[in-house]
């Protein structure tokens, strides 16, 4: 099937519909692929990758954590991203890159053969649905716990790790919630399936520590924004019963930097409250290239 989207696969450009692997490949059947996702944002100077270098660092970190050797340098992957974005004329969209084991492997240990794939897709492409922020979402707390750091490489973006969040989201959706919040194995609030959570009391912002959550790149940017705005932010342990002391809450992720939360279980929040609105406004300025002090976060494509 021809999609009209060009992908980069091991140094060659192919239609996205031809980007396939055998169903018996290790990465398909065992979830051993690593991946990275980043925004391509429309700025006043043209389309740009957001936090390109940070995403590149994490991509290779994930490979290291999963004992995978990517057969390309960071520079080669970086050039593939630029070339693919230009071929697809992406003005506003996303990039997704993978490293995976393409060979048929029936055992638990893969071969040494590793492939890489790069996709850059615009939201204007037919069939691509953007998952932008909604006015406010309802969030349920899952009975599934976040993976413990002694059970897997929780700080790496390994495909198999995300089954945990998928199950949690499906569970709470059956209870009528829009999204899910997961606890760690000690009962403390951890994160959403693909996003970090930040909670606000007045002008003080708190978020779980990174011991067993993915230290999100967007989360790091938001915490820098808060510092620059003069608002105190702190990593701390938060239990579900502590939610009553917070006035606002939002998720932060790559493709949806600030998603206001209306309620978590029965706890209602201001949505979006004044602090959440201020952070959203600042992020929009940064992503559009209208905040000169954050220009280093944007890498122009053309």
PDB file of C-alpha atoms in Angstrom:
ATOM      1  CA  UNK A   1       0.000   0.000   0.000  1.00  0.00           C
ATOM      2  CA  UNK A   2       1.369   3.386  -0.998  1.00  0.00           C
ATOM      3  CA  UNK A   3       1.004   6.044   1.682  1.00  0.00           C
ATOM      4  CA  UNK A   4       2.718   9.041   0.115  1.00  0.00           C
ATOM      5  CA  UNK A   5       4.959   9.325   3.190  1.00  0.00           C
ATOM      6  CA  UNK A   6       8.673   8.787   2.609  1.00  0.00           C
ATOM      7  CA  UNK A   7      10.628   6.888   5.248  1.00  0.00           C
ATOM      8  CA  UNK A   8      14.385   6.415   5.666  1.00  0.00           C
ATOM      9  CA  UNK A   9      15.293   2.763   6.215  1.00  0.00           C
ATOM     10  CA  UNK A  10      18.963   1.821   6.562  1.00  0.00           C
ATOM     11  CA  UNK A  11      20.141   4.595   4.264  1.00  0.00           C
ATOM     12  CA  UNK A  12      17.415   4.239   1.616  1.00  0.00           C
ATOM     13  CA  UNK A  13      14.215   6.189   1.065  1.00  0.00           C
ATOM     14  CA  UNK A  14      11.074   4.093   0.668  1.00  0.00           C
ATOM     15  CA  UNK A  15       7.353   4.648   0.925  1.00  0.00           C
ATOM     16  CA  UNK A  16       6.141   4.231   4.499  1.00  0.00           C
ATOM     17  CA  UNK A  17       3.967   1.317   3.368  1.00  0.00           C
ATOM     18  CA  UNK A  18       7.112  -0.603   2.425  1.00  0.00           C
ATOM     19  CA  UNK A  19       8.697  -0.150   5.840  1.00  0.00           C
ATOM     20  CA  UNK A  20       8.095  -3.677   7.077  1.00  0.00           C
ATOM     21  CA  UNK A  21       9.741  -6.389   9.178  1.00  0.00           C
ATOM     22  CA  UNK A  22       8.961 -10.133   9.408  1.00  0.00           C
ATOM     23  CA  UNK A  23       6.329 -10.990  11.996  1.00  0.00           C
ATOM     24  CA  UNK A  24       8.851 -13.426  13.473  1.00  0.00           C
ATOM     25  CA  UNK A  25      11.468 -10.733  13.923  1.00  0.00           C
ATOM     26  CA  UNK A  26      12.772 -10.315  17.451  1.00  0.00           C
ATOM     27  CA  UNK A  27      11.650  -6.688  17.766  1.00  0.00           C
ATOM     28  CA  UNK A  28       8.112  -7.437  16.610  1.00  0.00           C
ATOM     29  CA  UNK A  29       7.566 -10.556  18.691  1.00  0.00           C
ATOM     30  CA  UNK A  30       9.628  -9.574  21.749  1.00  0.00           C
ATOM     31  CA  UNK A  31       9.161  -5.799  21.856  1.00  0.00           C
ATOM     32  CA  UNK A  32      12.915  -5.142  21.711  1.00  0.00           C
ATOM     33  CA  UNK A  33      12.838  -2.115  19.412  1.00  0.00           C
ATOM     34  CA  UNK A  34      13.919   1.231  20.819  1.00  0.00           C
ATOM     35  CA  UNK A  35      12.379   4.463  19.616  1.00  0.00           C
ATOM     36  CA  UNK A  36      12.230   8.208  20.012  1.00  0.00           C
ATOM     37  CA  UNK A  37       9.548  10.781  19.171  1.00  0.00           C
ATOM     38  CA  UNK A  38      10.012  14.514  18.780  1.00  0.00           C
ATOM     39  CA  UNK A  39       7.980  17.467  17.594  1.00  0.00           C
ATOM     40  CA  UNK A  40       8.477  19.270  14.318  1.00  0.00           C
ATOM     41  CA  UNK A  41       7.096  22.697  15.056  1.00  0.00           C
ATOM     42  CA  UNK A  42       6.216  25.638  12.831  1.00  0.00           C
ATOM     43  CA  UNK A  43       8.262  28.648  13.913  1.00  0.00           C
ATOM     44  CA  UNK A  44       8.506  32.230  12.662  1.00  0.00           C
ATOM     45  CA  UNK A  45      11.751  31.203  10.917  1.00  0.00           C
ATOM     46  CA  UNK A  46      10.449  27.955   9.428  1.00  0.00           C
ATOM     47  CA  UNK A  47       9.923  24.355  10.563  1.00  0.00           C
ATOM     48  CA  UNK A  48      12.213  23.123  13.323  1.00  0.00           C
ATOM     49  CA  UNK A  49      12.895  20.058  15.426  1.00  0.00           C
ATOM     50  CA  UNK A  50      12.208  20.673  19.113  1.00  0.00           C
ATOM     51  CA  UNK A  51      14.987  19.484  21.448  1.00  0.00           C
ATOM     52  CA  UNK A  52      16.696  17.537  18.677  1.00  0.00           C
ATOM     53  CA  UNK A  53      19.975  16.983  20.501  1.00  0.00           C
ATOM     54  CA  UNK A  54      18.237  15.873  23.699  1.00  0.00           C
ATOM     55  CA  UNK A  55      16.186  13.318  21.761  1.00  0.00           C
ATOM     56  CA  UNK A  56      19.268  12.081  19.939  1.00  0.00           C
ATOM     57  CA  UNK A  57      21.077  11.600  23.244  1.00  0.00           C
ATOM     58  CA  UNK A  58      18.171   9.636  24.679  1.00  0.00           C
ATOM     59  CA  UNK A  59      17.866   7.480  21.551  1.00  0.00           C
ATOM     60  CA  UNK A  60      21.451   6.304  21.874  1.00  0.00           C
ATOM     61  CA  UNK A  61      21.074   6.031  25.654  1.00  0.00           C
ATOM     62  CA  UNK A  62      18.123   3.671  25.121  1.00  0.00           C
ATOM     63  CA  UNK A  63      20.279   1.562  22.798  1.00  0.00           C
ATOM     64  CA  UNK A  64      23.021   1.373  25.404  1.00  0.00           C
ATOM     65  CA  UNK A  65      20.560   0.444  28.151  1.00  0.00           C
ATOM     66  CA  UNK A  66      19.128  -2.376  26.027  1.00  0.00           C
ATOM     67  CA  UNK A  67      22.544  -3.717  24.896  1.00  0.00           C
ATOM     68  CA  UNK A  68      21.853  -2.728  21.285  1.00  0.00           C
ATOM     69  CA  UNK A  69      24.548  -1.416  18.969  1.00  0.00           C
ATOM     70  CA  UNK A  70      23.144   1.018  16.412  1.00  0.00           C
ATOM     71  CA  UNK A  71      25.155   0.708  13.167  1.00  0.00           C
ATOM     72  CA  UNK A  72      24.911   4.460  12.484  1.00  0.00           C
ATOM     73  CA  UNK A  73      26.443   7.496  14.117  1.00  0.00           C
ATOM     74  CA  UNK A  74      24.430  10.282  15.687  1.00  0.00           C
ATOM     75  CA  UNK A  75      25.384  12.487  12.757  1.00  0.00           C
ATOM     76  CA  UNK A  76      24.063   9.935  10.234  1.00  0.00           C
ATOM     77  CA  UNK A  77      20.740   9.644  12.084  1.00  0.00           C
ATOM     78  CA  UNK A  78      20.554  13.421  12.395  1.00  0.00           C
ATOM     79  CA  UNK A  79      21.092  13.843   8.638  1.00  0.00           C
ATOM     80  CA  UNK A  80      18.442  11.194   7.961  1.00  0.00           C
ATOM     81  CA  UNK A  81      15.977  13.205  10.041  1.00  0.00           C
ATOM     82  CA  UNK A  82      16.649  16.391   8.089  1.00  0.00           C
ATOM     83  CA  UNK A  83      16.477  14.646   4.723  1.00  0.00           C
ATOM     84  CA  UNK A  84      13.240  12.813   5.559  1.00  0.00           C
ATOM     85  CA  UNK A  85      11.544  15.939   6.920  1.00  0.00           C
ATOM     86  CA  UNK A  86      12.457  17.832   3.740  1.00  0.00           C
ATOM     87  CA  UNK A  87      11.281  15.048   1.429  1.00  0.00           C
ATOM     88  CA  UNK A  88       7.914  15.034   3.177  1.00  0.00           C
ATOM     89  CA  UNK A  89       7.753  18.853   3.309  1.00  0.00           C
ATOM     90  CA  UNK A  90       6.878  18.755   7.010  1.00  0.00           C
ATOM     91  CA  UNK A  91       5.965  22.157   8.391  1.00  0.00           C
ATOM     92  CA  UNK A  92       4.202  21.049  11.572  1.00  0.00           C
ATOM     93  CA  UNK A  93       4.232  17.427  12.692  1.00  0.00           C
ATOM     94  CA  UNK A  94       6.435  14.849  14.338  1.00  0.00           C
ATOM     95  CA  UNK A  95       9.474  12.668  13.818  1.00  0.00           C
ATOM     96  CA  UNK A  96       9.729   9.083  15.002  1.00  0.00           C
ATOM     97  CA  UNK A  97      12.869   6.984  14.806  1.00  0.00           C
ATOM     98  CA  UNK A  98      13.492   3.350  15.578  1.00  0.00           C
ATOM     99  CA  UNK A  99      16.358   0.928  15.959  1.00  0.00           C
ATOM    100  CA  UNK A 100      15.299  -2.700  15.819  1.00  0.00           C
ATOM    101  CA  UNK A 101      16.294  -6.296  15.139  1.00  0.00           C
ATOM    102  CA  UNK A 102      14.913  -7.196  11.677  1.00  0.00           C
ATOM    103  CA  UNK A 103      15.970 -10.842  11.494  1.00  0.00           C
ATOM    104  CA  UNK A 104      13.738 -13.801  12.283  1.00  0.00           C
ATOM    105  CA  UNK A 105      14.676 -14.900  15.793  1.00  0.00           C
ATOM    106  CA  UNK A 106      12.798 -17.531  17.757  1.00  0.00           C
ATOM    107  CA  UNK A 107      14.918 -17.278  20.900  1.00  0.00           C
ATOM    108  CA  UNK A 108      15.069 -14.648  23.590  1.00  0.00           C
ATOM    109  CA  UNK A 109      18.459 -13.306  22.472  1.00  0.00           C
ATOM    110  CA  UNK A 110      18.518 -11.447  19.124  1.00  0.00           C
ATOM    111  CA  UNK A 111      21.151 -11.554  16.431  1.00  0.00           C
ATOM    112  CA  UNK A 112      23.667  -8.720  16.158  1.00  0.00           C
ATOM    113  CA  UNK A 113      21.946  -7.316  13.061  1.00  0.00           C
ATOM    114  CA  UNK A 114      20.291  -3.952  13.804  1.00  0.00           C
ATOM    115  CA  UNK A 115      18.311  -1.723  11.444  1.00  0.00           C
ATOM    116  CA  UNK A 116      17.249   1.896  11.832  1.00  0.00           C
ATOM    117  CA  UNK A 117      14.218   3.725  10.503  1.00  0.00           C
ATOM    118  CA  UNK A 118      13.249   7.399  10.439  1.00  0.00           C
ATOM    119  CA  UNK A 119       9.776   8.821   9.844  1.00  0.00           C
ATOM    120  CA  UNK A 120       8.854  12.521   9.595  1.00  0.00           C
ATOM    121  CA  UNK A 121       5.169  13.207   9.103  1.00  0.00           C
ATOM    122  CA  UNK A 122       3.121  16.394   8.899  1.00  0.00           C
ATOM    123  CA  UNK A 123      -0.213  16.743  10.635  1.00  0.00           C
ATOM    124  CA  UNK A 124      -1.661  17.944   7.342  1.00  0.00           C
ATOM    125  CA  UNK A 125      -1.138  14.513   5.761  1.00  0.00           C
ATOM    126  CA  UNK A 126      -4.442  12.676   5.161  1.00  0.00           C
ATOM    127  CA  UNK A 127      -5.092  10.075   7.811  1.00  0.00           C
ATOM    128  CA  UNK A 128      -2.815  11.665  10.424  1.00  0.00           C
ATOM    129  CA  UNK A 129      -4.807  12.770  13.450  1.00  0.00           C
ATOM    130  CA  UNK A 130      -3.135  15.198  15.805  1.00  0.00           C
ATOM    131  CA  UNK A 131      -3.619  14.537  19.491  1.00  0.00           C
ATOM    132  CA  UNK A 132      -3.482  18.107  20.706  1.00  0.00           C
ATOM    133  CA  UNK A 133      -4.423  19.358  24.184  1.00  0.00           C
ATOM    134  CA  UNK A 134      -8.063  19.198  25.179  1.00  0.00           C
ATOM    135  CA  UNK A 135      -9.792  21.672  27.449  1.00  0.00           C
ATOM    136  CA  UNK A 136      -9.522  19.269  30.356  1.00  0.00           C
ATOM    137  CA  UNK A 137      -9.349  15.510  30.758  1.00  0.00           C
ATOM    138  CA  UNK A 138     -10.517  13.062  33.375  1.00  0.00           C
ATOM    139  CA  UNK A 139      -7.862  10.741  34.757  1.00  0.00           C
ATOM    140  CA  UNK A 140      -8.267   7.456  36.571  1.00  0.00           C
ATOM    141  CA  UNK A 141      -5.691   5.805  38.794  1.00  0.00           C
ATOM    142  CA  UNK A 142      -4.794   2.363  37.489  1.00  0.00           C
ATOM    143  CA  UNK A 143      -4.446  -0.824  39.473  1.00  0.00           C
ATOM    144  CA  UNK A 144      -1.421  -1.642  37.314  1.00  0.00           C
ATOM    145  CA  UNK A 145       1.786  -0.299  38.865  1.00  0.00           C
ATOM    146  CA  UNK A 146       4.620   1.398  37.024  1.00  0.00           C
ATOM    147  CA  UNK A 147       7.496  -0.933  36.189  1.00  0.00           C
ATOM    148  CA  UNK A 148      10.051  -1.039  38.971  1.00  0.00           C
ATOM    149  CA  UNK A 149      13.592   0.057  38.003  1.00  0.00           C
ATOM    150  CA  UNK A 150      14.958  -3.278  39.196  1.00  0.00           C
ATOM    151  CA  UNK A 151      12.782  -5.148  36.695  1.00  0.00           C
ATOM    152  CA  UNK A 152      13.719  -3.374  33.466  1.00  0.00           C
ATOM    153  CA  UNK A 153      15.478  -0.301  32.068  1.00  0.00           C
ATOM    154  CA  UNK A 154      12.664   2.133  32.943  1.00  0.00           C
ATOM    155  CA  UNK A 155      14.585   5.199  31.717  1.00  0.00           C
ATOM    156  CA  UNK A 156      14.969   3.775  28.206  1.00  0.00           C
ATOM    157  CA  UNK A 157      12.349   4.028  25.477  1.00  0.00           C
ATOM    158  CA  UNK A 158      12.053   0.314  24.724  1.00  0.00           C
ATOM    159  CA  UNK A 159       8.880  -0.723  22.925  1.00  0.00           C
ATOM    160  CA  UNK A 160       8.063  -3.572  25.317  1.00  0.00           C
ATOM    161  CA  UNK A 161       8.082  -1.245  28.326  1.00  0.00           C
ATOM    162  CA  UNK A 162       5.001   0.513  26.983  1.00  0.00           C
ATOM    163  CA  UNK A 163       2.705  -2.508  27.269  1.00  0.00           C
ATOM    164  CA  UNK A 164       2.487  -1.594  30.960  1.00  0.00           C
ATOM    165  CA  UNK A 165       0.990   1.825  30.189  1.00  0.00           C
ATOM    166  CA  UNK A 166      -1.229   0.446  27.434  1.00  0.00           C
ATOM    167  CA  UNK A 167      -2.886  -1.996  29.832  1.00  0.00           C
ATOM    168  CA  UNK A 168      -3.317   0.724  32.452  1.00  0.00           C
ATOM    169  CA  UNK A 169      -4.970   3.078  29.979  1.00  0.00           C
ATOM    170  CA  UNK A 170      -7.327   0.382  28.694  1.00  0.00           C
ATOM    171  CA  UNK A 171      -8.304  -0.453  32.271  1.00  0.00           C
ATOM    172  CA  UNK A 172      -9.347   3.099  33.227  1.00  0.00           C
ATOM    173  CA  UNK A 173     -11.036   3.772  29.890  1.00  0.00           C
ATOM    174  CA  UNK A 174     -13.429   0.950  30.743  1.00  0.00           C
ATOM    175  CA  UNK A 175     -14.295   3.002  33.844  1.00  0.00           C
ATOM    176  CA  UNK A 176     -15.056   6.061  31.694  1.00  0.00           C
ATOM    177  CA  UNK A 177     -11.840   8.079  32.137  1.00  0.00           C
ATOM    178  CA  UNK A 178      -9.968   9.814  29.326  1.00  0.00           C
ATOM    179  CA  UNK A 179      -6.484   8.903  30.524  1.00  0.00           C
ATOM    180  CA  UNK A 180      -4.585   7.155  33.266  1.00  0.00           C
ATOM    181  CA  UNK A 181      -2.248   7.907  36.149  1.00  0.00           C
ATOM    182  CA  UNK A 182       0.002   5.136  37.391  1.00  0.00           C
ATOM    183  CA  UNK A 183       1.486   4.586  40.836  1.00  0.00           C
ATOM    184  CA  UNK A 184       4.876   3.073  41.545  1.00  0.00           C
ATOM    185  CA  UNK A 185       5.266  -0.195  43.433  1.00  0.00           C
ATOM    186  CA  UNK A 186       5.426   1.723  46.730  1.00  0.00           C
ATOM    187  CA  UNK A 187       2.081   3.422  46.103  1.00  0.00           C
ATOM    188  CA  UNK A 188       3.428   6.860  45.175  1.00  0.00           C
ATOM    189  CA  UNK A 189       2.193   8.755  42.112  1.00  0.00           C
ATOM    190  CA  UNK A 190       4.498   8.068  39.150  1.00  0.00           C
ATOM    191  CA  UNK A 191       3.295   9.226  35.713  1.00  0.00           C
ATOM    192  CA  UNK A 192       0.915   8.687  32.832  1.00  0.00           C
ATOM    193  CA  UNK A 193       1.595   6.023  30.191  1.00  0.00           C
ATOM    194  CA  UNK A 194       3.398   8.490  27.906  1.00  0.00           C
ATOM    195  CA  UNK A 195       3.547  11.683  29.952  1.00  0.00           C
ATOM    196  CA  UNK A 196       4.838  13.100  33.213  1.00  0.00           C
ATOM    197  CA  UNK A 197       2.508  14.726  35.702  1.00  0.00           C
ATOM    198  CA  UNK A 198       2.944  18.106  37.424  1.00  0.00           C
ATOM    199  CA  UNK A 199       0.777  19.287  40.332  1.00  0.00           C
ATOM    200  CA  UNK A 200       0.326  22.896  41.442  1.00  0.00           C
ATOM    201  CA  UNK A 201      -0.469  24.481  44.788  1.00  0.00           C
ATOM    202  CA  UNK A 202      -0.629  28.268  44.448  1.00  0.00           C
ATOM    203  CA  UNK A 203       2.564  29.070  42.533  1.00  0.00           C
ATOM    204  CA  UNK A 204       4.450  26.015  43.770  1.00  0.00           C
ATOM    205  CA  UNK A 205       4.817  23.121  41.321  1.00  0.00           C
ATOM    206  CA  UNK A 206       5.620  19.576  42.393  1.00  0.00           C
ATOM    207  CA  UNK A 207       6.305  16.466  40.352  1.00  0.00           C
ATOM    208  CA  UNK A 208       7.408  12.909  41.141  1.00  0.00           C
ATOM    209  CA  UNK A 209      11.147  12.220  41.118  1.00  0.00           C
ATOM    210  CA  UNK A 210      12.796  10.344  38.283  1.00  0.00           C
ATOM    211  CA  UNK A 211      13.735   7.207  40.219  1.00  0.00           C
ATOM    212  CA  UNK A 212      11.254   5.054  38.302  1.00  0.00           C
ATOM    213  CA  UNK A 213       9.638   7.401  35.777  1.00  0.00           C
ATOM    214  CA  UNK A 214      10.919   8.431  32.377  1.00  0.00           C
ATOM    215  CA  UNK A 215      12.698  11.782  32.869  1.00  0.00           C
ATOM    216  CA  UNK A 216      10.780  13.516  30.102  1.00  0.00           C
ATOM    217  CA  UNK A 217      12.523  16.034  27.896  1.00  0.00           C
ATOM    218  CA  UNK A 218       9.458  18.290  27.840  1.00  0.00           C
ATOM    219  CA  UNK A 219       9.214  17.952  31.619  1.00  0.00           C
ATOM    220  CA  UNK A 220      12.799  19.211  31.878  1.00  0.00           C
ATOM    221  CA  UNK A 221      11.988  22.193  29.654  1.00  0.00           C
ATOM    222  CA  UNK A 222       8.910  23.059  31.713  1.00  0.00           C
ATOM    223  CA  UNK A 223      10.895  22.944  34.939  1.00  0.00           C
ATOM    224  CA  UNK A 224      13.438  25.317  33.372  1.00  0.00           C
ATOM    225  CA  UNK A 225      10.593  27.628  32.330  1.00  0.00           C
ATOM    226  CA  UNK A 226       9.259  27.624  35.881  1.00  0.00           C
ATOM    227  CA  UNK A 227      12.688  28.525  37.258  1.00  0.00           C
ATOM    228  CA  UNK A 228      12.991  31.374  34.765  1.00  0.00           C
ATOM    229  CA  UNK A 229       9.509  32.629  35.679  1.00  0.00           C
ATOM    230  CA  UNK A 230      10.467  32.653  39.350  1.00  0.00           C
ATOM    231  CA  UNK A 231       8.107  29.862  40.409  1.00  0.00           C
ATOM    232  CA  UNK A 232       9.433  27.191  42.781  1.00  0.00           C
ATOM    233  CA  UNK A 233       9.349  23.645  41.466  1.00  0.00           C
ATOM    234  CA  UNK A 234      10.317  20.516  43.343  1.00  0.00           C
ATOM    235  CA  UNK A 235      10.599  16.766  42.866  1.00  0.00           C
ATOM    236  CA  UNK A 236       8.891  14.929  45.704  1.00  0.00           C
ATOM    237  CA  UNK A 237       6.991  11.787  46.633  1.00  0.00           C
ATOM    238  CA  UNK A 238       3.235  12.236  46.320  1.00  0.00           C
ATOM    239  CA  UNK A 239       0.590   9.762  47.430  1.00  0.00           C
ATOM    240  CA  UNK A 240      -2.918   9.659  45.900  1.00  0.00           C
ATOM    241  CA  UNK A 241      -4.399  10.866  49.201  1.00  0.00           C
ATOM    242  CA  UNK A 242      -2.249  14.018  48.884  1.00  0.00           C
ATOM    243  CA  UNK A 243      -4.072  15.172  45.737  1.00  0.00           C
ATOM    244  CA  UNK A 244      -6.522  17.227  47.802  1.00  0.00           C
ATOM    245  CA  UNK A 245      -3.867  19.847  48.540  1.00  0.00           C
ATOM    246  CA  UNK A 246      -3.305  20.724  44.878  1.00  0.00           C
ATOM    247  CA  UNK A 247      -5.315  23.224  42.855  1.00  0.00           C
ATOM    248  CA  UNK A 248      -4.119  22.457  39.323  1.00  0.00           C
ATOM    249  CA  UNK A 249      -2.646  19.493  37.476  1.00  0.00           C
ATOM    250  CA  UNK A 250      -1.386  18.758  33.986  1.00  0.00           C
ATOM    251  CA  UNK A 251       0.385  16.092  31.970  1.00  0.00           C
ATOM    252  CA  UNK A 252       3.489  16.960  29.972  1.00  0.00           C
ATOM    253  CA  UNK A 253       4.698  14.982  26.948  1.00  0.00           C
ATOM    254  CA  UNK A 254       6.500  15.336  23.652  1.00  0.00           C
ATOM    255  CA  UNK A 255       3.597  15.842  21.269  1.00  0.00           C
ATOM    256  CA  UNK A 256       1.300  17.414  23.848  1.00  0.00           C
ATOM    257  CA  UNK A 257       3.509  19.619  26.037  1.00  0.00           C
ATOM    258  CA  UNK A 258       0.796  20.779  28.454  1.00  0.00           C
ATOM    259  CA  UNK A 259      -2.442  18.830  28.843  1.00  0.00           C
ATOM    260  CA  UNK A 260      -4.673  20.329  31.569  1.00  0.00           C
ATOM    261  CA  UNK A 261      -6.324  17.808  33.883  1.00  0.00           C
ATOM    262  CA  UNK A 262      -9.885  18.459  35.054  1.00  0.00           C
ATOM    263  CA  UNK A 263     -10.037  15.648  37.590  1.00  0.00           C
ATOM    264  CA  UNK A 264      -8.159  12.667  38.943  1.00  0.00           C
ATOM    265  CA  UNK A 265     -10.699  10.146  40.188  1.00  0.00           C
ATOM    266  CA  UNK A 266     -13.005  12.349  42.358  1.00  0.00           C
ATOM    267  CA  UNK A 267     -10.576  15.258  42.861  1.00  0.00           C
ATOM    268  CA  UNK A 268     -11.547  18.309  40.747  1.00  0.00           C
ATOM    269  CA  UNK A 269      -8.909  20.837  39.621  1.00  0.00           C
ATOM    270  CA  UNK A 270      -9.085  24.335  38.173  1.00  0.00           C
ATOM    271  CA  UNK A 271      -8.801  23.611  34.468  1.00  0.00           C
ATOM    272  CA  UNK A 272      -6.861  25.236  33.095  1.00  0.00           C
ATOM    273  CA  UNK A 273      -5.890  27.222  36.164  1.00  0.00           C
ATOM    274  CA  UNK A 274      -3.784  30.393  36.052  1.00  0.00           C
ATOM    275  CA  UNK A 275      -0.423  28.637  36.439  1.00  0.00           C
ATOM    276  CA  UNK A 276      -1.230  25.978  33.844  1.00  0.00           C
ATOM    277  CA  UNK A 277      -2.417  28.694  31.441  1.00  0.00           C
ATOM    278  CA  UNK A 278       0.800  30.685  31.954  1.00  0.00           C
ATOM    279  CA  UNK A 279       2.937  27.618  31.263  1.00  0.00           C
ATOM    280  CA  UNK A 280       0.906  26.767  28.140  1.00  0.00           C
ATOM    281  CA  UNK A 281       1.331  30.308  26.863  1.00  0.00           C
ATOM    282  CA  UNK A 282       5.077  30.224  27.437  1.00  0.00           C
ATOM    283  CA  UNK A 283       5.434  26.844  25.738  1.00  0.00           C
ATOM    284  CA  UNK A 284       3.514  28.142  22.717  1.00  0.00           C
ATOM    285  CA  UNK A 285       5.912  31.095  22.496  1.00  0.00           C
ATOM    286  CA  UNK A 286       8.911  28.761  22.642  1.00  0.00           C
ATOM    287  CA  UNK A 287       7.543  26.321  20.057  1.00  0.00           C
ATOM    288  CA  UNK A 288       6.770  29.141  17.638  1.00  0.00           C
ATOM    289  CA  UNK A 289      10.264  30.635  18.001  1.00  0.00           C
ATOM    290  CA  UNK A 290       9.023  33.808  19.721  1.00  0.00           C
ATOM    291  CA  UNK A 291      11.125  33.349  22.868  1.00  0.00           C
ATOM    292  CA  UNK A 292      14.730  34.269  21.939  1.00  0.00           C
ATOM    293  CA  UNK A 293      16.273  32.899  25.158  1.00  0.00           C
ATOM    294  CA  UNK A 294      15.013  29.408  24.238  1.00  0.00           C
ATOM    295  CA  UNK A 295      16.105  29.400  20.591  1.00  0.00           C
ATOM    296  CA  UNK A 296      18.715  26.760  21.412  1.00  0.00           C
ATOM    297  CA  UNK A 297      15.863  24.264  21.826  1.00  0.00           C
ATOM    298  CA  UNK A 298      14.907  24.653  18.148  1.00  0.00           C
ATOM    299  CA  UNK A 299      16.885  23.261  15.213  1.00  0.00           C
ATOM    300  CA  UNK A 300      15.707  24.701  11.904  1.00  0.00           C
ATOM    301  CA  UNK A 301      15.157  22.180   9.115  1.00  0.00           C
ATOM    302  CA  UNK A 302      15.416  24.419   6.069  1.00  0.00           C
TER     303      UNK A 302
END
